[in-house]
Amino acid sequence: MNNPIPSNKPVSQNLTAGNELVTQQQLSDIQQLMSQMLNEIASLRQEVSSLADLPQQVSQIEQRMMVVGDLYRYETLQEQLASQQWFAADKETVTLIADIAGVSELEDLSPRDVRSFSCGELQVIDRLWNTYSEGRFGFGVQLQIYQAVGGTLETTIGENQALIQRWGAELGWRTGVSAENPGGDRWRKCDELDFSLNAPKGCHPSRWWNSPYGSRMTNYFLNRLMTCEI
């Protein structure tokens, strides 16, 4: 039998090479294990974060359930919007908001009251307007336009009057609007507005915004719409 081909390296070098090979394999296994552990930690953090949000999610669901159980309240508004009676629906929206807030007249509803206004109720009213106008009207549309002209939570807190006028002009609520005067000259009366689908996008509901508290109520309500994620 022939002798095996002798190695050109000393025995000690062969052992060292073997040890290096084992060490690299172990290192690869450790790195893989660490990667798995990091993924598991990230997954656990996500689960913990979800649990932290759970009370708020439950509260939102409870609010929506309460609204669902009170849908008869919105029957008149739904019927008016379905038949495109925009003027009547605009008045009914004011009645609904006053009723939900527990006041008899719009004048009795203060900006402070609006800060705690039910998000679920606002969502129902907005959804009805948005659905039956095919996306032209509703609080959500009005809020989007406010944000498009630069409105933020900070501008509502600062009660930026010039921004409110610019926003009102976009909704068709201001007269004398031009490139030189984007905010317009004055506020239109509610009866002067176009109560049809030809009205500017976001024009309605409009009467609700005509509060005796003026722009302060406007800013507080816009702030509430943002907080409620309308």
PDB file of C-alpha atoms in Angstrom:
ATOM      1  CA  MET A   1       0.000   0.000   0.000  1.00  0.00           C
ATOM      2  CA  ASN A   2       1.322   3.412  -0.908  1.00  0.00           C
ATOM      3  CA  ASN A   3       2.002   5.889   1.830  1.00  0.00           C
ATOM      4  CA  PRO A   4      -0.372   8.899   1.939  1.00  0.00           C
ATOM      5  CA  ILE A   5       0.949  12.069   0.411  1.00  0.00           C
ATOM      6  CA  PRO A   6       2.747  13.908   3.148  1.00  0.00           C
ATOM      7  CA  SER A   7       1.592  17.405   4.000  1.00  0.00           C
ATOM      8  CA  ASN A   8       3.906  20.267   3.231  1.00  0.00           C
ATOM      9  CA  LYS A   9       2.815  21.982   6.488  1.00  0.00           C
ATOM     10  CA  PRO A  10       3.924  20.967   9.927  1.00  0.00           C
ATOM     11  CA  VAL A  11       1.430  19.106  12.085  1.00  0.00           C
ATOM     12  CA  SER A  12       1.077  22.101  14.399  1.00  0.00           C
ATOM     13  CA  GLN A  13       0.088  24.328  11.486  1.00  0.00           C
ATOM     14  CA  ASN A  14      -2.557  21.838  10.356  1.00  0.00           C
ATOM     15  CA  LEU A  15      -4.080  21.805  13.836  1.00  0.00           C
ATOM     16  CA  THR A  16      -4.071  25.593  13.933  1.00  0.00           C
ATOM     17  CA  ALA A  17      -5.848  25.780  10.594  1.00  0.00           C
ATOM     18  CA  GLY A  18      -8.429  23.316  11.854  1.00  0.00           C
ATOM     19  CA  ASN A  19      -8.968  25.335  15.009  1.00  0.00           C
ATOM     20  CA  GLU A  20      -9.442  28.522  12.964  1.00  0.00           C
ATOM     21  CA  LEU A  21     -12.048  26.752  10.850  1.00  0.00           C
ATOM     22  CA  VAL A  22     -13.983  25.668  13.934  1.00  0.00           C
ATOM     23  CA  THR A  23     -13.770  29.146  15.447  1.00  0.00           C
ATOM     24  CA  GLN A  24     -15.161  30.774  12.302  1.00  0.00           C
ATOM     25  CA  GLN A  25     -18.047  28.308  12.234  1.00  0.00           C
ATOM     26  CA  GLN A  26     -18.813  28.996  15.870  1.00  0.00           C
ATOM     27  CA  LEU A  27     -18.687  32.733  15.219  1.00  0.00           C
ATOM     28  CA  SER A  28     -21.123  32.359  12.328  1.00  0.00           C
ATOM     29  CA  ASP A  29     -23.496  30.378  14.541  1.00  0.00           C
ATOM     30  CA  ILE A  30     -23.284  32.994  17.284  1.00  0.00           C
ATOM     31  CA  GLN A  31     -23.988  35.815  14.834  1.00  0.00           C
ATOM     32  CA  GLN A  32     -27.004  33.959  13.486  1.00  0.00           C
ATOM     33  CA  LEU A  33     -28.274  33.338  17.006  1.00  0.00           C
ATOM     34  CA  MET A  34     -27.809  37.005  17.928  1.00  0.00           C
ATOM     35  CA  SER A  35     -29.696  38.058  14.808  1.00  0.00           C
ATOM     36  CA  GLN A  36     -32.595  35.796  15.765  1.00  0.00           C
ATOM     37  CA  MET A  37     -32.591  37.178  19.311  1.00  0.00           C
ATOM     38  CA  LEU A  38     -32.622  40.767  18.043  1.00  0.00           C
ATOM     39  CA  ASN A  39     -35.578  39.969  15.802  1.00  0.00           C
ATOM     40  CA  GLU A  40     -37.404  38.421  18.749  1.00  0.00           C
ATOM     41  CA  ILE A  41     -36.673  41.488  20.898  1.00  0.00           C
ATOM     42  CA  ALA A  42     -37.990  43.784  18.162  1.00  0.00           C
ATOM     43  CA  SER A  43     -41.119  41.649  17.906  1.00  0.00           C
ATOM     44  CA  LEU A  44     -41.616  41.783  21.682  1.00  0.00           C
ATOM     45  CA  ARG A  45     -41.213  45.559  21.677  1.00  0.00           C
ATOM     46  CA  GLN A  46     -43.869  45.833  18.991  1.00  0.00           C
ATOM     47  CA  GLU A  47     -46.233  43.650  21.014  1.00  0.00           C
ATOM     48  CA  VAL A  48     -45.611  45.726  24.150  1.00  0.00           C
ATOM     49  CA  SER A  49     -46.250  48.906  22.159  1.00  0.00           C
ATOM     50  CA  SER A  50     -49.519  47.455  20.878  1.00  0.00           C
ATOM     51  CA  LEU A  51     -50.545  46.610  24.435  1.00  0.00           C
ATOM     52  CA  ALA A  52     -49.782  50.175  25.505  1.00  0.00           C
ATOM     53  CA  ASP A  53     -52.175  51.463  22.823  1.00  0.00           C
ATOM     54  CA  LEU A  54     -54.859  48.922  23.742  1.00  0.00           C
ATOM     55  CA  PRO A  55     -56.772  51.088  26.276  1.00  0.00           C
ATOM     56  CA  GLN A  56     -57.070  53.908  23.727  1.00  0.00           C
ATOM     57  CA  GLN A  57     -58.208  51.481  21.016  1.00  0.00           C
ATOM     58  CA  VAL A  58     -60.821  49.989  23.345  1.00  0.00           C
ATOM     59  CA  SER A  59     -62.048  53.479  24.224  1.00  0.00           C
ATOM     60  CA  GLN A  60     -62.411  54.361  20.533  1.00  0.00           C
ATOM     61  CA  ILE A  61     -64.348  51.157  19.868  1.00  0.00           C
ATOM     62  CA  GLU A  62     -66.641  51.856  22.822  1.00  0.00           C
ATOM     63  CA  GLN A  63     -67.338  55.355  21.500  1.00  0.00           C
ATOM     64  CA  ARG A  64     -68.192  53.979  18.071  1.00  0.00           C
ATOM     65  CA  MET A  65     -70.476  51.354  19.610  1.00  0.00           C
ATOM     66  CA  MET A  66     -72.324  54.090  21.499  1.00  0.00           C
ATOM     67  CA  VAL A  67     -72.770  56.025  18.251  1.00  0.00           C
ATOM     68  CA  VAL A  68     -74.076  52.950  16.441  1.00  0.00           C
ATOM     69  CA  GLY A  69     -76.668  52.472  19.162  1.00  0.00           C
ATOM     70  CA  ASP A  70     -77.823  56.056  18.658  1.00  0.00           C
ATOM     71  CA  LEU A  71     -78.101  56.088  14.873  1.00  0.00           C
ATOM     72  CA  TYR A  72     -81.758  57.156  14.931  1.00  0.00           C
ATOM     73  CA  ARG A  73     -80.453  60.606  15.873  1.00  0.00           C
ATOM     74  CA  TYR A  74     -78.991  60.994  12.381  1.00  0.00           C
ATOM     75  CA  GLU A  75     -81.987  59.784  10.367  1.00  0.00           C
ATOM     76  CA  THR A  76     -83.187  63.271   9.437  1.00  0.00           C
ATOM     77  CA  LEU A  77     -79.728  64.380   8.344  1.00  0.00           C
ATOM     78  CA  GLN A  78     -79.238  61.212   6.327  1.00  0.00           C
ATOM     79  CA  GLU A  79     -82.574  61.614   4.539  1.00  0.00           C
ATOM     80  CA  GLN A  80     -81.874  65.259   3.714  1.00  0.00           C
ATOM     81  CA  LEU A  81     -78.404  64.521   2.390  1.00  0.00           C
ATOM     82  CA  ALA A  82     -79.607  61.519   0.404  1.00  0.00           C
ATOM     83  CA  SER A  83     -82.133  63.757  -1.362  1.00  0.00           C
ATOM     84  CA  GLN A  84     -79.522  66.529  -1.772  1.00  0.00           C
ATOM     85  CA  GLN A  85     -81.379  69.000   0.423  1.00  0.00           C
ATOM     86  CA  TRP A  86     -78.110  70.705   1.293  1.00  0.00           C
ATOM     87  CA  PHE A  87     -79.660  73.816   2.844  1.00  0.00           C
ATOM     88  CA  ALA A  88     -81.894  71.795   5.170  1.00  0.00           C
ATOM     89  CA  ALA A  89     -79.044  69.413   5.986  1.00  0.00           C
ATOM     90  CA  ASP A  90     -76.842  72.367   6.884  1.00  0.00           C
ATOM     91  CA  LYS A  91     -79.407  73.558   9.434  1.00  0.00           C
ATOM     92  CA  GLU A  92     -79.907  70.028  10.742  1.00  0.00           C
ATOM     93  CA  THR A  93     -76.162  69.721  11.323  1.00  0.00           C
ATOM     94  CA  VAL A  94     -76.288  72.720  13.661  1.00  0.00           C
ATOM     95  CA  THR A  95     -79.237  71.168  15.497  1.00  0.00           C
ATOM     96  CA  LEU A  96     -77.379  67.870  15.822  1.00  0.00           C
ATOM     97  CA  ILE A  97     -74.216  69.454  17.176  1.00  0.00           C
ATOM     98  CA  ALA A  98     -76.180  71.449  19.743  1.00  0.00           C
ATOM     99  CA  ASP A  99     -78.113  68.328  20.743  1.00  0.00           C
ATOM    100  CA  ILE A 100     -74.971  66.227  21.094  1.00  0.00           C
ATOM    101  CA  ALA A 101     -73.332  68.949  23.178  1.00  0.00           C
ATOM    102  CA  GLY A 102     -76.417  69.174  25.390  1.00  0.00           C
ATOM    103  CA  VAL A 103     -77.258  72.805  24.634  1.00  0.00           C
ATOM    104  CA  SER A 104     -80.411  74.311  23.183  1.00  0.00           C
ATOM    105  CA  GLU A 105     -78.815  77.043  21.096  1.00  0.00           C
ATOM    106  CA  LEU A 106     -75.559  77.333  19.182  1.00  0.00           C
ATOM    107  CA  GLU A 107     -74.772  80.458  21.195  1.00  0.00           C
ATOM    108  CA  ASP A 108     -74.619  78.311  24.334  1.00  0.00           C
ATOM    109  CA  LEU A 109     -71.780  76.192  22.940  1.00  0.00           C
ATOM    110  CA  SER A 110     -68.398  77.656  23.880  1.00  0.00           C
ATOM    111  CA  PRO A 111     -64.953  76.931  22.416  1.00  0.00           C
ATOM    112  CA  ARG A 112     -64.082  75.176  25.676  1.00  0.00           C
ATOM    113  CA  ASP A 113     -67.010  72.780  25.145  1.00  0.00           C
ATOM    114  CA  VAL A 114     -65.725  71.912  21.678  1.00  0.00           C
ATOM    115  CA  ARG A 115     -62.436  70.656  23.100  1.00  0.00           C
ATOM    116  CA  SER A 116     -64.230  67.640  24.574  1.00  0.00           C
ATOM    117  CA  PHE A 117     -66.698  67.100  21.742  1.00  0.00           C
ATOM    118  CA  SER A 118     -67.312  63.426  20.928  1.00  0.00           C
ATOM    119  CA  CYS A 119     -65.030  62.228  18.127  1.00  0.00           C
ATOM    120  CA  GLY A 120     -67.442  59.434  17.259  1.00  0.00           C
ATOM    121  CA  GLU A 121     -70.317  61.853  16.693  1.00  0.00           C
ATOM    122  CA  LEU A 122     -68.166  64.093  14.506  1.00  0.00           C
ATOM    123  CA  GLN A 123     -67.085  61.095  12.443  1.00  0.00           C
ATOM    124  CA  VAL A 124     -70.687  60.067  11.779  1.00  0.00           C
ATOM    125  CA  ILE A 125     -71.730  63.567  10.682  1.00  0.00           C
ATOM    126  CA  ASP A 126     -68.648  63.911   8.508  1.00  0.00           C
ATOM    127  CA  ARG A 127     -69.153  60.503   6.911  1.00  0.00           C
ATOM    128  CA  LEU A 128     -72.763  61.288   6.013  1.00  0.00           C
ATOM    129  CA  TRP A 129     -71.837  64.583   4.363  1.00  0.00           C
ATOM    130  CA  ASN A 130     -68.879  63.053   2.567  1.00  0.00           C
ATOM    131  CA  THR A 131     -70.792  60.020   1.318  1.00  0.00           C
ATOM    132  CA  TYR A 132     -73.847  61.782  -0.088  1.00  0.00           C
ATOM    133  CA  SER A 133     -71.843  64.623  -1.644  1.00  0.00           C
ATOM    134  CA  GLU A 134     -69.465  62.126  -3.262  1.00  0.00           C
ATOM    135  CA  GLY A 135     -66.490  63.553  -1.404  1.00  0.00           C
ATOM    136  CA  ARG A 136     -67.213  67.250  -1.960  1.00  0.00           C
ATOM    137  CA  PHE A 137     -68.523  68.239   1.475  1.00  0.00           C
ATOM    138  CA  GLY A 138     -67.837  67.366   5.096  1.00  0.00           C
ATOM    139  CA  PHE A 139     -65.618  68.296   8.029  1.00  0.00           C
ATOM    140  CA  GLY A 140     -62.811  66.081   6.759  1.00  0.00           C
ATOM    141  CA  VAL A 141     -62.720  67.855   3.392  1.00  0.00           C
ATOM    142  CA  GLN A 142     -62.719  71.235   5.136  1.00  0.00           C
ATOM    143  CA  LEU A 143     -59.847  70.148   7.347  1.00  0.00           C
ATOM    144  CA  GLN A 144     -57.835  68.925   4.362  1.00  0.00           C
ATOM    145  CA  ILE A 145     -58.231  72.316   2.695  1.00  0.00           C
ATOM    146  CA  TYR A 146     -57.172  74.082   5.893  1.00  0.00           C
ATOM    147  CA  GLN A 147     -54.035  71.962   6.020  1.00  0.00           C
ATOM    148  CA  ALA A 148     -53.418  72.555   2.310  1.00  0.00           C
ATOM    149  CA  VAL A 149     -53.180  76.322   2.896  1.00  0.00           C
ATOM    150  CA  GLY A 150     -50.718  75.779   5.739  1.00  0.00           C
ATOM    151  CA  GLY A 151     -52.923  74.996   8.723  1.00  0.00           C
ATOM    152  CA  THR A 152     -51.525  72.912  11.590  1.00  0.00           C
ATOM    153  CA  LEU A 153     -52.290  72.240  15.236  1.00  0.00           C
ATOM    154  CA  GLU A 154     -49.905  75.069  16.060  1.00  0.00           C
ATOM    155  CA  THR A 155     -51.752  77.580  13.855  1.00  0.00           C
ATOM    156  CA  THR A 156     -55.057  76.686  15.515  1.00  0.00           C
ATOM    157  CA  ILE A 157     -53.502  77.258  18.934  1.00  0.00           C
ATOM    158  CA  GLY A 158     -52.030  80.560  17.730  1.00  0.00           C
ATOM    159  CA  GLU A 159     -55.413  81.460  16.170  1.00  0.00           C
ATOM    160  CA  ASN A 160     -53.869  82.669  12.917  1.00  0.00           C
ATOM    161  CA  GLN A 161     -56.545  85.026  11.579  1.00  0.00           C
ATOM    162  CA  ALA A 162     -54.992  85.561   8.139  1.00  0.00           C
ATOM    163  CA  LEU A 163     -54.857  81.800   7.609  1.00  0.00           C
ATOM    164  CA  ILE A 164     -58.524  81.430   8.580  1.00  0.00           C
ATOM    165  CA  GLN A 165     -59.463  84.070   6.011  1.00  0.00           C
ATOM    166  CA  ARG A 166     -57.406  82.331   3.326  1.00  0.00           C
ATOM    167  CA  TRP A 167     -59.075  79.037   4.216  1.00  0.00           C
ATOM    168  CA  GLY A 168     -62.528  80.642   4.123  1.00  0.00           C
ATOM    169  CA  ALA A 169     -61.777  82.043   0.687  1.00  0.00           C
ATOM    170  CA  GLU A 170     -60.927  78.546  -0.569  1.00  0.00           C
ATOM    171  CA  LEU A 171     -64.291  77.294   0.706  1.00  0.00           C
ATOM    172  CA  GLY A 172     -66.200  80.097  -1.014  1.00  0.00           C
ATOM    173  CA  TRP A 173     -67.073  81.811   2.256  1.00  0.00           C
ATOM    174  CA  ARG A 174     -65.293  85.102   1.476  1.00  0.00           C
ATOM    175  CA  THR A 175     -65.985  87.835  -1.080  1.00  0.00           C
ATOM    176  CA  GLY A 176     -63.496  89.943  -3.035  1.00  0.00           C
ATOM    177  CA  VAL A 177     -60.963  87.148  -3.400  1.00  0.00           C
ATOM    178  CA  SER A 178     -58.146  87.826  -5.868  1.00  0.00           C
ATOM    179  CA  ALA A 179     -54.493  87.038  -6.441  1.00  0.00           C
ATOM    180  CA  GLU A 180     -53.600  90.280  -4.683  1.00  0.00           C
ATOM    181  CA  ASN A 181     -56.102  89.644  -1.901  1.00  0.00           C
ATOM    182  CA  PRO A 182     -56.264  85.846  -1.361  1.00  0.00           C
ATOM    183  CA  GLY A 183     -58.130  86.242   1.923  1.00  0.00           C
ATOM    184  CA  GLY A 184     -60.948  88.299   0.417  1.00  0.00           C
ATOM    185  CA  ASP A 185     -62.792  91.309   1.844  1.00  0.00           C
ATOM    186  CA  ARG A 186     -65.564  89.970   4.057  1.00  0.00           C
ATOM    187  CA  TRP A 187     -67.389  86.839   5.161  1.00  0.00           C
ATOM    188  CA  ARG A 188     -70.464  85.891   3.184  1.00  0.00           C
ATOM    189  CA  LYS A 189     -73.730  85.330   5.001  1.00  0.00           C
ATOM    190  CA  CYS A 190     -74.818  81.700   5.068  1.00  0.00           C
ATOM    191  CA  ASP A 191     -77.849  82.433   2.886  1.00  0.00           C
ATOM    192  CA  GLU A 192     -75.540  83.842   0.200  1.00  0.00           C
ATOM    193  CA  LEU A 193     -73.739  80.535  -0.290  1.00  0.00           C
ATOM    194  CA  ASP A 194     -74.358  78.074  -3.097  1.00  0.00           C
ATOM    195  CA  PHE A 195     -76.258  75.094  -1.692  1.00  0.00           C
ATOM    196  CA  SER A 196     -75.635  72.738  -4.578  1.00  0.00           C
ATOM    197  CA  LEU A 197     -72.891  70.410  -5.759  1.00  0.00           C
ATOM    198  CA  ASN A 198     -71.622  73.338  -7.835  1.00  0.00           C
ATOM    199  CA  ALA A 199     -70.452  75.017  -4.627  1.00  0.00           C
ATOM    200  CA  PRO A 200     -66.697  75.083  -3.986  1.00  0.00           C
ATOM    201  CA  LYS A 201     -65.308  71.899  -2.525  1.00  0.00           C
ATOM    202  CA  GLY A 202     -65.633  71.917   1.257  1.00  0.00           C
ATOM    203  CA  CYS A 203     -68.240  74.694   1.274  1.00  0.00           C
ATOM    204  CA  HIS A 204     -70.612  72.713   3.514  1.00  0.00           C
ATOM    205  CA  PRO A 205     -71.590  72.215   6.246  1.00  0.00           C
ATOM    206  CA  SER A 206     -71.240  75.964   6.665  1.00  0.00           C
ATOM    207  CA  ARG A 207     -73.810  77.352   9.101  1.00  0.00           C
ATOM    208  CA  TRP A 208     -72.218  75.567  12.047  1.00  0.00           C
ATOM    209  CA  TRP A 209     -69.035  77.606  11.611  1.00  0.00           C
ATOM    210  CA  ASN A 210     -70.992  80.867  11.993  1.00  0.00           C
ATOM    211  CA  SER A 211     -70.464  80.975  15.750  1.00  0.00           C
ATOM    212  CA  PRO A 212     -70.834  84.079  17.935  1.00  0.00           C
ATOM    213  CA  TYR A 213     -67.341  83.260  19.190  1.00  0.00           C
ATOM    214  CA  GLY A 214     -65.940  84.009  15.733  1.00  0.00           C
ATOM    215  CA  SER A 215     -62.530  82.750  14.705  1.00  0.00           C
ATOM    216  CA  ARG A 216     -61.787  81.449  18.190  1.00  0.00           C
ATOM    217  CA  MET A 217     -64.496  78.815  17.795  1.00  0.00           C
ATOM    218  CA  THR A 218     -63.231  78.097  14.279  1.00  0.00           C
ATOM    219  CA  ASN A 219     -59.717  77.422  15.522  1.00  0.00           C
ATOM    220  CA  TYR A 220     -60.900  75.313  18.450  1.00  0.00           C
ATOM    221  CA  PHE A 221     -63.097  73.214  16.189  1.00  0.00           C
ATOM    222  CA  LEU A 222     -60.358  72.714  13.594  1.00  0.00           C
ATOM    223  CA  ASN A 223     -58.088  71.659  16.437  1.00  0.00           C
ATOM    224  CA  ARG A 224     -60.695  69.136  17.571  1.00  0.00           C
ATOM    225  CA  LEU A 225     -61.044  67.740  14.050  1.00  0.00           C
ATOM    226  CA  MET A 226     -57.291  67.150  13.947  1.00  0.00           C
ATOM    227  CA  THR A 227     -57.271  65.554  17.376  1.00  0.00           C
ATOM    228  CA  CYS A 228     -60.126  63.254  16.354  1.00  0.00           C
ATOM    229  CA  GLU A 229     -58.340  62.445  13.072  1.00  0.00           C
ATOM    230  CA  ILE A 230     -61.411  63.313  11.022  1.00  0.00           C
TER     231      ILE A 230
END
